[in-house]
């Protein structure tokens, strides 16, 4: 099993550009989520999904979109990148009702 | 609003020292508390605690939960340089898989 995979590992964008961060898991987990991690801020939940076709907002959803068309994939879209979105982004997944989440390796995003 | 507070935010010790990391929480409908270790990449799972007073142990690491006083501690004995990391505390609340994270404690173990 590859676990939770994320691409790309690093990305530099200019203000106003759009892009999609990819997340996939091969553990047949129902729950998937996106976090951002900024220095001194811990992990903050952006969006999450409890299954294919179902998504909801987390603590800091503004500027991000998600969709969940399959159990395996949960992409995160930045519609118009801003410098405030410079961060490290982690995708995580778990079985429904389970508390332990498994994390991907992260994507380091810089917006100039 | 659910809240998880970790202390201290950073800690520098020498190899062989024992450290105690703290995590307090204020959440509605507590379900479990989790500890993760984060080196330079993704957080990796250490412990999950659901019941008060029952210690979880893994080698030199141990953790205990006090549901009455709403806190948990993570102990690391005989620290090694490989223990240097950010330790994250998270709480799961009933009815949802969402986790609420604290800001983390950055532990540095010097040789």
Short mmCIF file of C-alpha atoms in Angstrom, two decimals:
data_model
loop_
_atom_site.label_atom_id
_atom_site.label_comp_id
_atom_site.label_asym_id
_atom_site.label_seq_id
_atom_site.Cartn_x
_atom_site.Cartn_y
_atom_site.Cartn_z
CA UNK A 1 0.00 0.00 0.00
CA UNK A 2 1.22 3.49 -0.86
CA UNK A 3 -0.94 5.01 1.92
CA UNK A 4 -1.74 8.70 1.38
CA UNK A 5 0.08 10.33 -1.52
CA UNK A 6 0.24 14.01 -2.42
CA UNK A 7 1.51 15.82 -5.48
CA UNK A 8 3.34 18.04 -6.07
CA UNK A 9 5.84 18.16 -3.19
CA UNK A 10 6.73 21.79 -3.88
CA UNK A 11 5.00 24.51 -5.86
CA UNK A 12 5.60 28.21 -6.47
CA UNK A 13 2.72 30.31 -7.78
CA UNK A 14 2.23 33.92 -8.65
CA UNK A 15 -0.63 35.86 -7.09
CA UNK A 16 -3.84 35.20 -8.99
CA UNK A 17 -2.82 31.87 -10.48
CA UNK A 18 -4.91 28.79 -9.88
CA UNK A 19 -3.79 25.26 -9.23
CA UNK A 20 -4.89 21.91 -7.85
CA UNK A 21 -3.15 19.97 -5.11
CA UNK A 22 -3.66 16.24 -5.56
CA UNK A 23 -4.34 13.74 -2.79
CA UNK A 24 -4.99 10.03 -3.16
CA UNK A 25 -5.26 7.11 -0.76
CA UNK A 26 -5.39 3.38 -1.40
CA UNK A 27 -6.71 2.24 1.99
CA UNK A 28 -10.40 2.52 1.08
CA UNK A 29 -10.87 5.20 3.73
CA UNK A 30 -14.19 6.99 3.74
CA UNK A 31 -12.99 10.15 5.47
CA UNK A 32 -10.50 12.51 3.85
CA UNK A 33 -9.42 15.98 4.84
CA UNK A 34 -7.11 18.86 3.99
CA UNK A 35 -5.12 20.83 6.54
CA UNK A 36 -2.77 23.74 6.28
CA UNK A 37 0.15 24.20 8.64
CA UNK A 38 1.69 27.59 9.26
CA UNK A 39 4.53 28.36 11.68
CA UNK A 40 3.26 28.42 15.25
CA UNK A 41 -0.32 27.63 14.19
CA UNK A 42 -0.57 23.84 14.33
CA UNK A 43 -2.81 22.12 11.78
CA UNK A 44 -5.99 23.89 10.67
CA UNK A 45 -8.75 22.07 8.83
CA UNK A 46 -9.63 23.49 5.41
CA UNK A 47 -12.21 21.05 3.97
CA UNK A 48 -13.19 17.48 4.62
CA UNK A 49 -15.24 14.69 3.08
CA UNK A 50 -17.04 11.75 4.68
CA UNK A 51 -17.47 9.91 1.39
CA UNK A 52 -17.70 10.24 -2.36
CA UNK A 53 -19.95 13.14 -3.32
CA UNK A 54 -19.99 14.65 0.20
CA UNK A 55 -17.79 17.55 1.25
CA UNK A 56 -17.94 20.19 3.95
CA UNK A 57 -16.03 23.21 5.18
CA UNK A 58 -13.53 23.18 7.99
CA UNK A 59 -12.08 26.02 10.00
CA UNK A 60 -10.36 27.96 7.17
CA UNK A 61 -12.17 27.21 3.86
CA UNK A 62 -12.02 30.60 2.14
CA UNK A 63 -10.12 30.59 -1.16
CA UNK A 64 -10.24 26.80 -1.53
CA UNK A 65 -12.56 24.37 -3.29
CA UNK A 66 -12.78 20.60 -3.05
CA UNK A 67 -14.68 17.77 -4.69
CA UNK A 68 -14.82 14.02 -4.04
CA UNK A 69 -15.87 12.09 -7.10
CA UNK A 70 -14.20 8.83 -6.00
CA UNK A 71 -13.31 7.25 -2.65
CA UNK A 72 -9.60 7.42 -3.50
CA UNK A 73 -9.11 11.04 -4.59
CA UNK A 74 -9.66 14.36 -2.86
CA UNK A 75 -8.15 17.29 -4.78
CA UNK A 76 -7.83 20.77 -3.31
CA UNK A 77 -8.21 23.71 -5.70
CA UNK A 78 -6.86 27.20 -5.18
CA UNK A 79 -9.00 29.44 -7.36
CA UNK A 80 -6.90 32.62 -7.27
CA UNK A 81 -3.76 32.21 -5.19
CA UNK A 82 -2.86 34.85 -2.62
CA UNK A 83 0.36 35.27 -0.57
CA UNK A 84 -1.68 34.40 2.56
CA UNK A 85 -2.05 30.90 1.14
CA UNK A 86 1.69 30.28 1.40
CA UNK A 87 1.78 27.25 3.66
CA UNK A 88 2.40 23.53 3.93
CA UNK A 89 -0.68 21.51 2.99
CA UNK A 90 -1.39 18.05 4.37
CA UNK A 91 -4.00 15.59 3.24
CA UNK A 92 -5.20 12.96 5.70
CA UNK A 93 -7.60 10.01 5.66
CA UNK A 94 -9.27 7.56 8.02
CA UNK A 95 -11.99 4.95 8.21
CA UNK A 96 -15.43 6.28 9.02
CA UNK A 97 -15.82 6.53 12.79
CA UNK A 98 -12.09 6.04 13.42
CA UNK A 99 -10.13 8.80 15.10
CA UNK A 100 -6.61 7.96 13.93
CA UNK A 101 -5.90 9.80 10.70
CA UNK A 102 -3.10 8.94 8.30
CA UNK A 103 -1.24 11.84 6.76
CA UNK A 104 0.34 12.37 3.38
CA UNK A 105 3.87 13.79 3.01
CA UNK A 106 2.66 17.36 2.41
CA UNK A 107 2.90 19.99 -0.32
CA UNK A 108 4.92 23.12 0.33
CA UNK A 109 3.26 26.00 -1.51
CA UNK A 110 4.71 29.46 -1.96
CA UNK A 111 2.64 32.27 -3.45
CA UNK A 112 4.64 35.28 -4.61
CA UNK B 1 -15.60 26.83 20.02
CA UNK B 2 -13.47 23.73 20.54
CA UNK B 3 -9.97 24.49 21.76
CA UNK B 4 -6.78 22.51 22.36
CA UNK B 5 -3.84 24.17 24.11
CA UNK B 6 -0.36 22.69 24.31
CA UNK B 7 2.47 23.77 26.58
CA UNK B 8 5.24 24.56 26.45
CA UNK B 9 5.40 25.70 22.83
CA UNK B 10 9.09 24.86 22.70
CA UNK B 11 11.54 23.01 24.88
CA UNK B 12 15.29 22.41 24.70
CA UNK B 13 16.82 19.58 26.73
CA UNK B 14 19.97 17.45 26.84
CA UNK B 15 20.14 13.81 25.90
CA UNK B 16 19.11 11.64 28.81
CA UNK B 17 16.67 14.17 30.29
CA UNK B 18 13.03 13.32 30.94
CA UNK B 19 10.41 15.65 29.48
CA UNK B 20 6.70 16.16 30.04
CA UNK B 21 4.53 17.75 27.38
CA UNK B 22 1.10 19.06 28.26
CA UNK B 23 -2.18 19.22 26.40
CA UNK B 24 -5.40 20.70 27.76
CA UNK B 25 -8.69 20.88 25.94
CA UNK B 26 -12.12 22.46 26.00
CA UNK B 27 -14.42 20.68 23.56
CA UNK B 28 -18.03 19.63 23.35
CA UNK B 29 -18.69 15.89 23.40
CA UNK B 30 -15.11 14.61 23.82
CA UNK B 31 -14.41 11.27 22.16
CA UNK B 32 -10.64 10.75 22.19
CA UNK B 33 -7.28 12.49 22.42
CA UNK B 34 -4.45 11.70 20.05
CA UNK B 35 -0.71 12.42 20.08
CA UNK B 36 1.30 12.71 16.90
CA UNK B 37 5.03 13.18 16.29
CA UNK B 38 6.06 15.40 13.40
CA UNK B 39 9.63 15.44 12.21
CA UNK B 40 10.27 17.20 8.93
CA UNK B 41 7.38 15.65 7.09
CA UNK B 42 3.95 14.24 7.88
CA UNK B 43 2.67 13.73 11.42
CA UNK B 44 2.93 10.12 12.55
CA UNK B 45 0.57 8.60 15.09
CA UNK B 46 1.80 7.87 18.62
CA UNK B 47 -1.14 7.25 20.95
CA UNK B 48 -4.88 7.48 21.21
CA UNK B 49 -6.47 7.89 24.65
CA UNK B 50 -10.12 7.51 25.44
CA UNK B 51 -10.29 6.53 29.10
CA UNK B 52 -9.09 8.42 32.14
CA UNK B 53 -6.17 7.10 34.15
CA UNK B 54 -5.06 4.39 31.73
CA UNK B 55 -1.46 4.87 30.65
CA UNK B 56 -0.42 4.07 27.12
CA UNK B 57 3.24 3.13 26.67
CA UNK B 58 5.54 2.61 23.76
CA UNK B 59 9.18 2.21 24.68
CA UNK B 60 10.37 5.43 26.32
CA UNK B 61 7.15 7.28 25.52
CA UNK B 62 4.03 7.18 27.66
CA UNK B 63 0.84 9.16 27.86
CA UNK B 64 -2.11 9.47 30.20
CA UNK B 65 -5.45 11.23 30.07
CA UNK B 66 -7.39 12.98 32.83
CA UNK B 67 -10.96 13.49 31.63
CA UNK B 68 -12.03 15.21 34.83
CA UNK B 69 -9.36 17.92 34.59
CA UNK B 70 -9.44 17.90 30.75
CA UNK B 71 -5.78 17.33 30.03
CA UNK B 72 -3.23 14.83 28.88
CA UNK B 73 0.52 14.52 29.30
CA UNK B 74 3.12 12.91 27.09
CA UNK B 75 6.27 11.74 28.88
CA UNK B 76 9.53 10.91 27.20
CA UNK B 77 12.23 9.37 29.38
CA UNK B 78 15.96 9.14 28.59
CA UNK B 79 15.55 11.46 25.61
CA UNK B 80 17.63 10.96 22.47
CA UNK B 81 18.45 13.34 19.63
CA UNK B 82 16.03 11.35 17.49
CA UNK B 83 13.20 12.52 19.74
CA UNK B 84 13.65 16.05 18.38
CA UNK B 85 10.36 16.88 16.67
CA UNK B 86 7.12 18.78 16.99
CA UNK B 87 4.62 16.88 19.13
CA UNK B 88 1.01 17.52 18.23
CA UNK B 89 -2.03 16.92 20.40
CA UNK B 90 -5.46 16.56 18.78
CA UNK B 91 -8.96 15.91 20.06
CA UNK B 92 -11.79 14.08 18.32
CA UNK B 93 -15.32 15.05 19.22
CA UNK B 94 -18.43 12.90 19.06
CA UNK B 95 -20.31 12.49 15.81
CA UNK B 96 -17.49 13.62 13.55
CA UNK B 97 -14.13 12.43 12.29
CA UNK B 98 -12.80 15.99 12.50
CA UNK B 99 -9.75 16.54 14.67
CA UNK B 100 -8.97 19.78 16.51
CA UNK B 101 -5.21 20.27 16.83
CA UNK B 102 -3.14 22.24 19.28
CA UNK B 103 -0.26 24.37 18.06
CA UNK B 104 2.31 21.76 18.96
CA UNK B 105 5.36 21.58 21.21
CA UNK B 106 8.73 21.80 19.48
CA UNK B 107 11.19 19.57 21.34
CA UNK B 108 14.90 19.90 20.70
CA UNK B 109 17.21 17.32 22.26
CA UNK B 110 20.86 18.35 22.24
CA UNK B 111 23.69 15.79 22.49
#
